[in-house]
Tab-separated table of C-alpha atoms in Angstrom:
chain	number	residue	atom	x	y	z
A	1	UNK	CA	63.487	-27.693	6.638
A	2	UNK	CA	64.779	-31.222	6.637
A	3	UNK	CA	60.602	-32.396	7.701
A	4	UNK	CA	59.433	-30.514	5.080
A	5	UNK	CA	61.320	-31.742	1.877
A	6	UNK	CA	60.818	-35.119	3.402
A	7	UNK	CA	56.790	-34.396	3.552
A	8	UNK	CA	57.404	-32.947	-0.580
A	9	UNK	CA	58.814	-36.236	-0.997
A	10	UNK	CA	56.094	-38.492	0.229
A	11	UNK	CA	53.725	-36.580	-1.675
A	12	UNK	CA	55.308	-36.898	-4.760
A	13	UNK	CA	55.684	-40.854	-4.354
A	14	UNK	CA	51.665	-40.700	-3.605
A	15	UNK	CA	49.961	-42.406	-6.909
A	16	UNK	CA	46.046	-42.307	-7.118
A	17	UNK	CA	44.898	-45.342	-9.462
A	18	UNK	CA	41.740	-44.354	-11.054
A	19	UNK	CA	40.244	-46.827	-14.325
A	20	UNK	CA	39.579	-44.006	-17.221
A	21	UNK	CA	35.802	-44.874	-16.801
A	22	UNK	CA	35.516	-43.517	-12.892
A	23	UNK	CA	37.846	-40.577	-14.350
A	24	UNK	CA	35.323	-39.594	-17.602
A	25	UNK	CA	32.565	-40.286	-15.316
A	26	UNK	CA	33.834	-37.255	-12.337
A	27	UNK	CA	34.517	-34.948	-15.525
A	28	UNK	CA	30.838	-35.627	-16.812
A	29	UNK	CA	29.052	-34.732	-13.531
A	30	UNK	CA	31.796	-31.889	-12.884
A	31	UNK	CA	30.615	-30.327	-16.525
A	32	UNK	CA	26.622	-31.203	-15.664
A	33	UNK	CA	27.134	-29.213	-12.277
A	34	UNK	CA	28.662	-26.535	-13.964
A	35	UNK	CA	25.868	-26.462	-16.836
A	36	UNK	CA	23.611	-25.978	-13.558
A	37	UNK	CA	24.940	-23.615	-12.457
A	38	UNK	CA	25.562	-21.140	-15.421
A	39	UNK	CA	21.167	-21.812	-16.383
A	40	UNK	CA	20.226	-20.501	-12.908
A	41	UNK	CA	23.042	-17.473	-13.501
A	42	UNK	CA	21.076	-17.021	-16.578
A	43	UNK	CA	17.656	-17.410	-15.147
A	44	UNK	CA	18.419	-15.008	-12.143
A	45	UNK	CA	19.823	-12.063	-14.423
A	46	UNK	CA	16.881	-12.676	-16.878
A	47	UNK	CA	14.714	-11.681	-14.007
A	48	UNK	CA	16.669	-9.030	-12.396
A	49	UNK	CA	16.757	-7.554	-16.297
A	50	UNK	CA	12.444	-7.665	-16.393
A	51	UNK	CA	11.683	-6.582	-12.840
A	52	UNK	CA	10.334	-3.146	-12.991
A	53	UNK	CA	12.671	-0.402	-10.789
A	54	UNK	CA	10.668	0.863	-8.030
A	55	UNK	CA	10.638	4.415	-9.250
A	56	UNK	CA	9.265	3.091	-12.583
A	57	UNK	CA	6.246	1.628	-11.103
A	58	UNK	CA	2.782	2.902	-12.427
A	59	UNK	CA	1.003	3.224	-9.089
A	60	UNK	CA	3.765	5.186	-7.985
A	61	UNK	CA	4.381	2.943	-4.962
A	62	UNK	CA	7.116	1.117	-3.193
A	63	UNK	CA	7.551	-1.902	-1.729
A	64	UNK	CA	6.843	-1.291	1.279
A	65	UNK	CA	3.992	0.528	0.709
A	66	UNK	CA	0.095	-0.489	2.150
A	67	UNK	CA	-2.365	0.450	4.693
A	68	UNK	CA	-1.684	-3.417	5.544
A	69	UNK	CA	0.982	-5.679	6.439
A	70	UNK	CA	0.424	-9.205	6.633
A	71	UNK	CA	1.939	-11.595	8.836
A	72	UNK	CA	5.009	-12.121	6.174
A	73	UNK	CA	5.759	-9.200	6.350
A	74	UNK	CA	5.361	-7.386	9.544
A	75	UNK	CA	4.925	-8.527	13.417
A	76	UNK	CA	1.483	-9.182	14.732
A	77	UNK	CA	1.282	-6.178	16.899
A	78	UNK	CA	1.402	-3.815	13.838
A	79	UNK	CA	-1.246	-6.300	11.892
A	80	UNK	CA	-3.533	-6.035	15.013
A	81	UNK	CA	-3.247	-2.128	15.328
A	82	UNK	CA	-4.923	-1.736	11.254
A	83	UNK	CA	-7.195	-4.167	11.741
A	84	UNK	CA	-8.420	-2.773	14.576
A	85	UNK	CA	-8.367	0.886	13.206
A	86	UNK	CA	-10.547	-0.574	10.215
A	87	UNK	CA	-12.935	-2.169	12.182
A	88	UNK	CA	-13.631	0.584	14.472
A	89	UNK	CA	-14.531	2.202	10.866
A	90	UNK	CA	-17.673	-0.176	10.701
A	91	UNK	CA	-20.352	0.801	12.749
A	92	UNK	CA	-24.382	-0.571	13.062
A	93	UNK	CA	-25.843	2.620	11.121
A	94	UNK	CA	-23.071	2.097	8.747
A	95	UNK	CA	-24.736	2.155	4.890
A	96	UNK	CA	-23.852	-0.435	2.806
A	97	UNK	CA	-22.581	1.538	-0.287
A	98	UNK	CA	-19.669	2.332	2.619
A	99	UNK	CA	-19.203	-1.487	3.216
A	100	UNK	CA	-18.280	-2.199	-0.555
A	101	UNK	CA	-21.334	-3.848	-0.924
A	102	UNK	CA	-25.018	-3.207	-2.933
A	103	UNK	CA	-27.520	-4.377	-1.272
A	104	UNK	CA	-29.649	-4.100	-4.525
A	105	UNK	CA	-27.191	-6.275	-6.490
A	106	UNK	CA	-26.709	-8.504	-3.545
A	107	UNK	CA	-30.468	-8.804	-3.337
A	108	UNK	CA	-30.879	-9.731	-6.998
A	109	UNK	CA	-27.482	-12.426	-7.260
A	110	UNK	CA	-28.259	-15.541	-8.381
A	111	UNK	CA	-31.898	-15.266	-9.193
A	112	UNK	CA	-33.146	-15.814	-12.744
A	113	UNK	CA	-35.004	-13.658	-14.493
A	114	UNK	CA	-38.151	-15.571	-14.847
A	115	UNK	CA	-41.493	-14.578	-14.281
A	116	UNK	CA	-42.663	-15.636	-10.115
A	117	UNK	CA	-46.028	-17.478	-10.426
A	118	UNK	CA	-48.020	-19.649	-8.016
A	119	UNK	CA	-48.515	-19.862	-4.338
A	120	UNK	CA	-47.789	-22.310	-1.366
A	121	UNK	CA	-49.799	-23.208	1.320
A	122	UNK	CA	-48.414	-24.283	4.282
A	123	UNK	CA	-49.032	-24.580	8.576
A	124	UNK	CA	-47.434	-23.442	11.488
A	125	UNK	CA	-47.961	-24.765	14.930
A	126	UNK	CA	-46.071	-24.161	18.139
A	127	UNK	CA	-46.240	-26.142	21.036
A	128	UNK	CA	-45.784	-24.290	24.194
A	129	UNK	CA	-45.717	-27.600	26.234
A	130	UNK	CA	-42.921	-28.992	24.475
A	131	UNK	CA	-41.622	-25.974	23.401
A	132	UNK	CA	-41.665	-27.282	19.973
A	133	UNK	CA	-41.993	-25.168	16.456
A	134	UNK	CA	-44.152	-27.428	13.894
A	135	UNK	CA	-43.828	-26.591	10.391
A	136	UNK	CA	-45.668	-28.744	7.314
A	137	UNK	CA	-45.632	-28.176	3.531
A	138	UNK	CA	-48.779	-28.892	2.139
A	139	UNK	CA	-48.798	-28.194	-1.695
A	140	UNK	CA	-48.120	-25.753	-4.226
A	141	UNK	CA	-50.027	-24.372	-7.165
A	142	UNK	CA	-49.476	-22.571	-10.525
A	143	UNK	CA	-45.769	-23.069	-9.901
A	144	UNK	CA	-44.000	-21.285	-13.703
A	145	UNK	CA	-42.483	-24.172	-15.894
A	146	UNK	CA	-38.991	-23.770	-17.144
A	147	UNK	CA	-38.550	-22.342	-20.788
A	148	UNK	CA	-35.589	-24.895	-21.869
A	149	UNK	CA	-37.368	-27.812	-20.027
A	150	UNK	CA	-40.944	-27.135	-20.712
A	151	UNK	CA	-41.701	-28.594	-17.026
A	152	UNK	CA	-40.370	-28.370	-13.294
A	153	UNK	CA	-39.575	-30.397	-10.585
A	154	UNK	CA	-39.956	-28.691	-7.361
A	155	UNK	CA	-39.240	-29.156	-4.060
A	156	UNK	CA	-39.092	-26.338	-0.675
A	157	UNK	CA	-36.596	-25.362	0.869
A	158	UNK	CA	-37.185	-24.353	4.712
A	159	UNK	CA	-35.084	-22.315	6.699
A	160	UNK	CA	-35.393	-21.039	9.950
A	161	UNK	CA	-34.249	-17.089	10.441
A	162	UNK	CA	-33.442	-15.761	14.092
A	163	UNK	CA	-32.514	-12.566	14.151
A	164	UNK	CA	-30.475	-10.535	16.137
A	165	UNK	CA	-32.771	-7.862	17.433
A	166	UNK	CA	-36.970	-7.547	17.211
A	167	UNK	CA	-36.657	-4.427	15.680
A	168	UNK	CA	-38.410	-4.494	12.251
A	169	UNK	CA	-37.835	-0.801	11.107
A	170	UNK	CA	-33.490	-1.482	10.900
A	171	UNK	CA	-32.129	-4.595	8.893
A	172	UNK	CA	-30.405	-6.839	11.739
A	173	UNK	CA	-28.064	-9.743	11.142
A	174	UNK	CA	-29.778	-13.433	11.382
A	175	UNK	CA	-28.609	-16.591	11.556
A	176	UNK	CA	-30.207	-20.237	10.004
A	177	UNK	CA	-31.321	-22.158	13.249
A	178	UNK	CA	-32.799	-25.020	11.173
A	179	UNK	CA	-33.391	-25.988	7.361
A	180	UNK	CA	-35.360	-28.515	5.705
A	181	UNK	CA	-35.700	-29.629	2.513
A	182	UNK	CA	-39.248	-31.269	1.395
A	183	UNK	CA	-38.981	-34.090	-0.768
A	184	UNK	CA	-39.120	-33.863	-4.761
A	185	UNK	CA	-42.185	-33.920	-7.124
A	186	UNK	CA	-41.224	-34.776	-10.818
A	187	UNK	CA	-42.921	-33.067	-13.585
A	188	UNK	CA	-45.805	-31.527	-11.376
A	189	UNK	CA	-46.684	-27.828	-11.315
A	190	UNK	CA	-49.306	-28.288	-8.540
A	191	UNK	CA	-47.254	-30.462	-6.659
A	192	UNK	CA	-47.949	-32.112	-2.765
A	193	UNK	CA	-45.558	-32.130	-0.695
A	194	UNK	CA	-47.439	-33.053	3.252
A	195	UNK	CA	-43.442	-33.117	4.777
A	196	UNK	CA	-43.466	-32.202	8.512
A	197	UNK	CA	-40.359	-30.574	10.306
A	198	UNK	CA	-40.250	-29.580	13.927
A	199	UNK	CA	-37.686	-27.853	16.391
A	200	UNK	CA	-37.048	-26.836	19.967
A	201	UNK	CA	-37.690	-23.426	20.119
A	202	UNK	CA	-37.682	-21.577	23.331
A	203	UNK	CA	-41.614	-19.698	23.635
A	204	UNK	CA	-39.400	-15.847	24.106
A	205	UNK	CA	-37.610	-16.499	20.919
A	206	UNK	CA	-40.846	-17.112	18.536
A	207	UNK	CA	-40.997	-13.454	17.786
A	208	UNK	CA	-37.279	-13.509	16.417
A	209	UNK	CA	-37.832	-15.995	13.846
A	210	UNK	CA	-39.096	-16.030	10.336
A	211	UNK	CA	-39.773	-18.831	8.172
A	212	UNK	CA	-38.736	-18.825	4.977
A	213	UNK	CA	-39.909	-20.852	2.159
A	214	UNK	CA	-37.913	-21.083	-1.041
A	215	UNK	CA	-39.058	-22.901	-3.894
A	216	UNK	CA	-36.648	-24.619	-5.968
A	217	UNK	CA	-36.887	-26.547	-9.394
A	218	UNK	CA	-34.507	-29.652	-9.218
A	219	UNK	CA	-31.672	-30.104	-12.095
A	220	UNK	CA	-29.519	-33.084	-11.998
A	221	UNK	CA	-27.065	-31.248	-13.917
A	222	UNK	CA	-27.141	-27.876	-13.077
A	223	UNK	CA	-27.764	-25.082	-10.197
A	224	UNK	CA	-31.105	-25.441	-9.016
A	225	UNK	CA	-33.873	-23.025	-10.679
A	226	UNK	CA	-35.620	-20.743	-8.423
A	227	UNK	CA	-39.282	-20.313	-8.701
A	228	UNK	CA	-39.926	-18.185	-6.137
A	229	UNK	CA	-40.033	-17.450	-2.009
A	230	UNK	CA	-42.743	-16.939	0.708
A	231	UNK	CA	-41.919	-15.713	4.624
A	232	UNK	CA	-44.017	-15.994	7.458
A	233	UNK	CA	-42.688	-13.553	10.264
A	234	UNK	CA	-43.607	-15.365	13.139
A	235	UNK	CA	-43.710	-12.242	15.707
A	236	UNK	CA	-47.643	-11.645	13.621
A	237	UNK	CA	-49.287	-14.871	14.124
A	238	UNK	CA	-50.839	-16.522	16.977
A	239	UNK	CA	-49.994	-20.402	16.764
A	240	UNK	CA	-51.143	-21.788	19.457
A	241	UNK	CA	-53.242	-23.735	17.614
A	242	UNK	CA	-52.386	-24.947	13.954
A	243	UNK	CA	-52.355	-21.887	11.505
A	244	UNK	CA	-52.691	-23.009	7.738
A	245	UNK	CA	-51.610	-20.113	5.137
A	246	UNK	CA	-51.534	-19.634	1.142
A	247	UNK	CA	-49.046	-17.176	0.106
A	248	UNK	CA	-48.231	-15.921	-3.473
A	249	UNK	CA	-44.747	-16.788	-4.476
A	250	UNK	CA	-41.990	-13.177	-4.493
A	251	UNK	CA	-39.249	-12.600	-6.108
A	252	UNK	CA	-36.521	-14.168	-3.411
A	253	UNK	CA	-34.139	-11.904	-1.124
A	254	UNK	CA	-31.235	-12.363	0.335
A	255	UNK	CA	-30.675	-11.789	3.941
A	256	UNK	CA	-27.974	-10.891	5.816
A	257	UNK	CA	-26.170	-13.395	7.755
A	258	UNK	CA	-22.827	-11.547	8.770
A	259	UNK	CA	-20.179	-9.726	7.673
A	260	UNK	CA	-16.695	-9.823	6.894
A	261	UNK	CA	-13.396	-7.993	6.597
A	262	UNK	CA	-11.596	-9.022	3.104
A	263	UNK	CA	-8.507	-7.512	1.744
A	264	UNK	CA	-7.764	-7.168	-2.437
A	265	UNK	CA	-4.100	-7.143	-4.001
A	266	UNK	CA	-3.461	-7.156	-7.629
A	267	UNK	CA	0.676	-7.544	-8.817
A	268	UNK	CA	0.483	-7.319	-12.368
A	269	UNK	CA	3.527	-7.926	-13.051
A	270	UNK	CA	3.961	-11.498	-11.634
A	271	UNK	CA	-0.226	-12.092	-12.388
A	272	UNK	CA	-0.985	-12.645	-8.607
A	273	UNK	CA	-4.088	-11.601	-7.547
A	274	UNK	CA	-4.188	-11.878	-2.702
A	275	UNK	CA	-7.717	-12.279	-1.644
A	276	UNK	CA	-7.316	-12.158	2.565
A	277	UNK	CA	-9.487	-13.496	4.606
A	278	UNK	CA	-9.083	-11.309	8.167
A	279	UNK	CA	-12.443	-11.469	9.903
A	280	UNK	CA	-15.950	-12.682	9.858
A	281	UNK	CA	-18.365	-11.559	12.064
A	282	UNK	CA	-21.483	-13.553	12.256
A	283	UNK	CA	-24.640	-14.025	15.038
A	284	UNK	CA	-24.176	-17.009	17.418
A	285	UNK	CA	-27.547	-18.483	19.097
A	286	UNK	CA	-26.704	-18.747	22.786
A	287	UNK	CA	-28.240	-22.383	22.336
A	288	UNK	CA	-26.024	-23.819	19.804
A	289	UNK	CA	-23.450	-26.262	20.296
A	290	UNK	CA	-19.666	-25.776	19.532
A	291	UNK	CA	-19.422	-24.601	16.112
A	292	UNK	CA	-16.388	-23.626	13.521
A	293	UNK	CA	-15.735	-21.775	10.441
A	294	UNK	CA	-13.810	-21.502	7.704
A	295	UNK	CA	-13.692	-19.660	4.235
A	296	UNK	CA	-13.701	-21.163	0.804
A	297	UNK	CA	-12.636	-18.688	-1.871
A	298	UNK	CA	-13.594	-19.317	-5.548
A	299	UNK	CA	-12.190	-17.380	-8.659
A	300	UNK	CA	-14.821	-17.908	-11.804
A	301	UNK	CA	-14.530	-16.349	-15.329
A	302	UNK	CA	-17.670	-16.550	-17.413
A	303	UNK	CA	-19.624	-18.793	-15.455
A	304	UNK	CA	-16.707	-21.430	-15.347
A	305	UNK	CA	-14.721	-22.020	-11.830
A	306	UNK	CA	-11.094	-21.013	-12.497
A	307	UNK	CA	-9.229	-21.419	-8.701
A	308	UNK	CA	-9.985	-22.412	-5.287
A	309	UNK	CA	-8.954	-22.374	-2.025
A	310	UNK	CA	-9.741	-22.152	1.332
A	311	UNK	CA	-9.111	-21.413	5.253
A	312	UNK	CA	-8.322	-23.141	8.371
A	313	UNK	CA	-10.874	-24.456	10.713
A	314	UNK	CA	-11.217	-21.983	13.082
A	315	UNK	CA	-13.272	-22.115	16.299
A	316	UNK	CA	-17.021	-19.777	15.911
A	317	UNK	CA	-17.151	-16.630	18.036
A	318	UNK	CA	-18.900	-13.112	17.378
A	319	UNK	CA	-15.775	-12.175	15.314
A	320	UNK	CA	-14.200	-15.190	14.070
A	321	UNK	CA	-10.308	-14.152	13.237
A	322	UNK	CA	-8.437	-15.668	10.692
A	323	UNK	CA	-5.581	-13.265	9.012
A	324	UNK	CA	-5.112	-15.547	6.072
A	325	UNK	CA	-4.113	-14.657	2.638
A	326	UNK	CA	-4.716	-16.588	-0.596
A	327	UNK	CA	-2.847	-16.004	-3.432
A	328	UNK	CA	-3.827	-17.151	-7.046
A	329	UNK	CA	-1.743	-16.950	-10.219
A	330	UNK	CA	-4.112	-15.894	-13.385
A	331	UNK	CA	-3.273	-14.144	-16.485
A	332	UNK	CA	-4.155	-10.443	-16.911
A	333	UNK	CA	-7.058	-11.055	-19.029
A	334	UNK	CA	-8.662	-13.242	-16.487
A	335	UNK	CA	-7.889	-11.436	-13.503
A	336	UNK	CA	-9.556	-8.098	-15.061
A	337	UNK	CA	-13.003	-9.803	-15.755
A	338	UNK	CA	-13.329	-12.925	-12.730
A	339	UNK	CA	-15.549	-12.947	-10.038
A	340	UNK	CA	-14.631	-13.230	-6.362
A	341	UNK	CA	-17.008	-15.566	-4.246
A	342	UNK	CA	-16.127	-16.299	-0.776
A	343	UNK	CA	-18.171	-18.808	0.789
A	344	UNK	CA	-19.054	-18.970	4.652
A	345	UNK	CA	-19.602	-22.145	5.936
A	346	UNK	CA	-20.053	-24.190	8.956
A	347	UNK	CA	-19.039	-27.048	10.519
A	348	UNK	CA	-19.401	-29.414	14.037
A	349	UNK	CA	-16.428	-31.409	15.003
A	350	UNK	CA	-17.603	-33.680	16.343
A	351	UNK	CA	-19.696	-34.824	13.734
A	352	UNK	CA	-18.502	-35.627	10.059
A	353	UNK	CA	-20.360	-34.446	7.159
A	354	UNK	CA	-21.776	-31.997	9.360
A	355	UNK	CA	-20.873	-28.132	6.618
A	356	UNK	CA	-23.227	-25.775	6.145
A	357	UNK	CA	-23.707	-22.822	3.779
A	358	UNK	CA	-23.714	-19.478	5.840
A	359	UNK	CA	-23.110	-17.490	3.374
A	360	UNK	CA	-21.831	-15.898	0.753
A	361	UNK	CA	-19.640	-12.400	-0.583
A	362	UNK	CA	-19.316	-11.725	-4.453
A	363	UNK	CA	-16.722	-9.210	-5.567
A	364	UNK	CA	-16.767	-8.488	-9.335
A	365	UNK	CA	-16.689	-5.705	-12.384
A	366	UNK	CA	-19.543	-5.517	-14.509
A	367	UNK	CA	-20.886	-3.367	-17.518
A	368	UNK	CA	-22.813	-1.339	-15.658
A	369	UNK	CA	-21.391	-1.528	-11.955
A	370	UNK	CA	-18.009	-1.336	-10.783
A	371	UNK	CA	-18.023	-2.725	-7.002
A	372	UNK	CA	-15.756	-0.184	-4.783
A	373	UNK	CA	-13.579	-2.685	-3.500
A	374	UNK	CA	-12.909	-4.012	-6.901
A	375	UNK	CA	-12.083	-0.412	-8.133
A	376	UNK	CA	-9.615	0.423	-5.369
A	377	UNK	CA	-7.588	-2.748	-5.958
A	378	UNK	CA	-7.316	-1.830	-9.606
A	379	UNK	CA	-6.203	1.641	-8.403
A	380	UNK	CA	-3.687	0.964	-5.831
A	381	UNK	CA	-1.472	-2.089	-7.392
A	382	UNK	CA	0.860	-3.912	-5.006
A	383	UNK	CA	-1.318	-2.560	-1.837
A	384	UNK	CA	-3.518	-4.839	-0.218
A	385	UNK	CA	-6.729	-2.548	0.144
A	386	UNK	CA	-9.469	-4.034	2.890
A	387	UNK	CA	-12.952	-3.445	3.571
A	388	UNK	CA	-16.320	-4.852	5.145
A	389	UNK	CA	-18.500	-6.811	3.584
A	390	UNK	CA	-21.913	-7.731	3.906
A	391	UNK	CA	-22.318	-11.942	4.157
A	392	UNK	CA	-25.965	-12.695	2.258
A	393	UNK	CA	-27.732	-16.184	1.636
């Protein structure tokens, strides 16, 4: 007891000298802490007060709820057992109403409505000693001229096409082994080009590849204008000896480069619209060198580019897998009448500046066609909804 009222004691006589200024200056920072404090009280009950009650939700679903869990959410295993499930879904005779895409509006993306005039003339050659494919652009004639410019400046675009089987009567996935571009012709509608290209093309794969010439108007400012397309199938001709040809210009297709496995989740409530990227599954040329992918994903509302994002690098197989999800924050309005394009491209390591366009998926709501992905996103709020794709360029 004695230790005790002697320790009261020597408290008592304890004197802390603080100047008034340190004093007012403890009591400011106490009272700005406490302001703090009582906004983020506010701020948290404000939201607790707006959130809608799961019962009261107008999809009728819980949190919890979705063919899909993400890597957020669930464990890896239970991610790999639906994708799986949804792939095996996806078969070769599979149409492509069922993969959420139109071929017909796929086919038709992108391309003007301008009336396809003039032909091209062009050679093929193939080497068999050197096991070399020769291509040359001669010229082009009658090309149309543009109604706003009231001229054109064209230039060809040459791509290589190997596809994945030889059979003609079923669509089969292809992939770009080479493209060119010719040089540009100002103000010319019977333009002459004379550029050469050549590649190493083994003599058993010539039947596999088509050559495919797109014709392209040059605008400094703009998208290119398309004036029209012309293929050569090479499994047809005989080149081995130089083959000159004069085709009429078509109205371009697109062909089908791949596919790929996207998932669609609209929250309303917080504006989010999830776009994930799972898988892409594209044709690899045995010959190629070590290639990788990744996925650019652009949100556009009336023609202007809203959002973007994209994937990680990841290394090219037959199915590339990436299980990545990108979120963006839009207002309703926006959200209701964008466009979805996810862009495929490629890329070699080990050289810079080395991307190219695979390409492309466009998800969107129209007038007059509602895509079926779209619709079952705007059906099933809060549940990620996924589905194939078809990958055109």
């Amino acid at each position: 007891m004695i230790f005790f009222a002697v320790l009261g004691l020597s408290f008592r006589e304890i004197q802390l000298s603080f100047s008034e200024e340190l004093e007012y200056s403890i009591l400011g920072i106490s009272f700005v802490l406490f302001l703090i404090a009582l906004s983020l009280l506010i701020w948290q009950i404000y939201r607790y007060c707006t959130r809608l009650p799961v019962s009261q939700r107008p999809d009728g679903l819980s949190a919890r709820s979705g063919g899909f869990q993400y890597a957020t959410q669930t464990s890896d295993a239970k991610m790999e057992v639906h994708y799986e499930e949804l792939s095996h879904r996806l078969s070769p005779g599979t149409s492509c109403t069922n993969l959420g895409s139109s071929l017909d509006l796929a086919n038709m993306a992108d391309v003007e409505e301008e009336n396809i005039q003039g032909s091209l003339r062009f050679s093929l050659f193939y080497d068999q000693l050197q096991s070399k494919l020769v291509v040359t652009v001669l010229d082009a004639q009658g090309l149309a001229v543009r109604d706003f410019s009231h001229s054109v400046d064209p230039f060809v675009w040459v791509r290589l096409l190997w596809a994945e089987r030889e059979d003609e009567e079923q669509s089969s996935k292809q992939c770009v082994l080479e493209e060119w571009q010719t040089r540009l012709v100002k103000k010319s509608c019977s333009p002459v080009f004379g550029d050469q290209f050549s590649c190493t093309l083994a003599e058993e794969e010539v039947p596999r590849v088509t050559v495919r010439f797109e014709v392209r108007d040059f605008d400094k400012y703009s998208r290119h204008g398309i004036l029209g397309e012309a293929r050569a199938p090479l499994n047809s001709l005989k080149l081995s000896y130089p083959l000159e040809l004069r085709e009429d210009l078509k109205i371009p297709k697109k062909d089908m480069v791949g596919e790929a496995l996207l998932s669609l989740k609209y929250m309303p409530t917080s504006q989010r619209l999830e776009v994930g990227v799972l898988k892409i599954r594209t044709v690899c040329h045995p010959n190629k060198t070590e290639r990788a992918l990744y996925a650019k994903t652009s949100v556009t509302c009336n023609h202007c580019k809203l959002r973007h994002q994209r994937t990680k690098q990841k290394k090219r197989w037959e199915v590339t897998v990436f299980n990545e999800v990108l979120t963006f924050v839009l207002p309703d309005q926006q959200i209701r009448e964008c466009i979805i394009i996810v862009s495929v491209y490629e890329i070699q390591p080990t050289k810079k500046s080395s991307k190219r366009l695979i390409g492309n998926i466009h998800i969107k709501k129209v007038k007059t066609f509602e895509n079926e992905h779209w619709k079952l996103m705007m059906q099933s709020l809060r549940q990620p909804i996924a589905k194939w794709h078809l990958i055109f360029i």
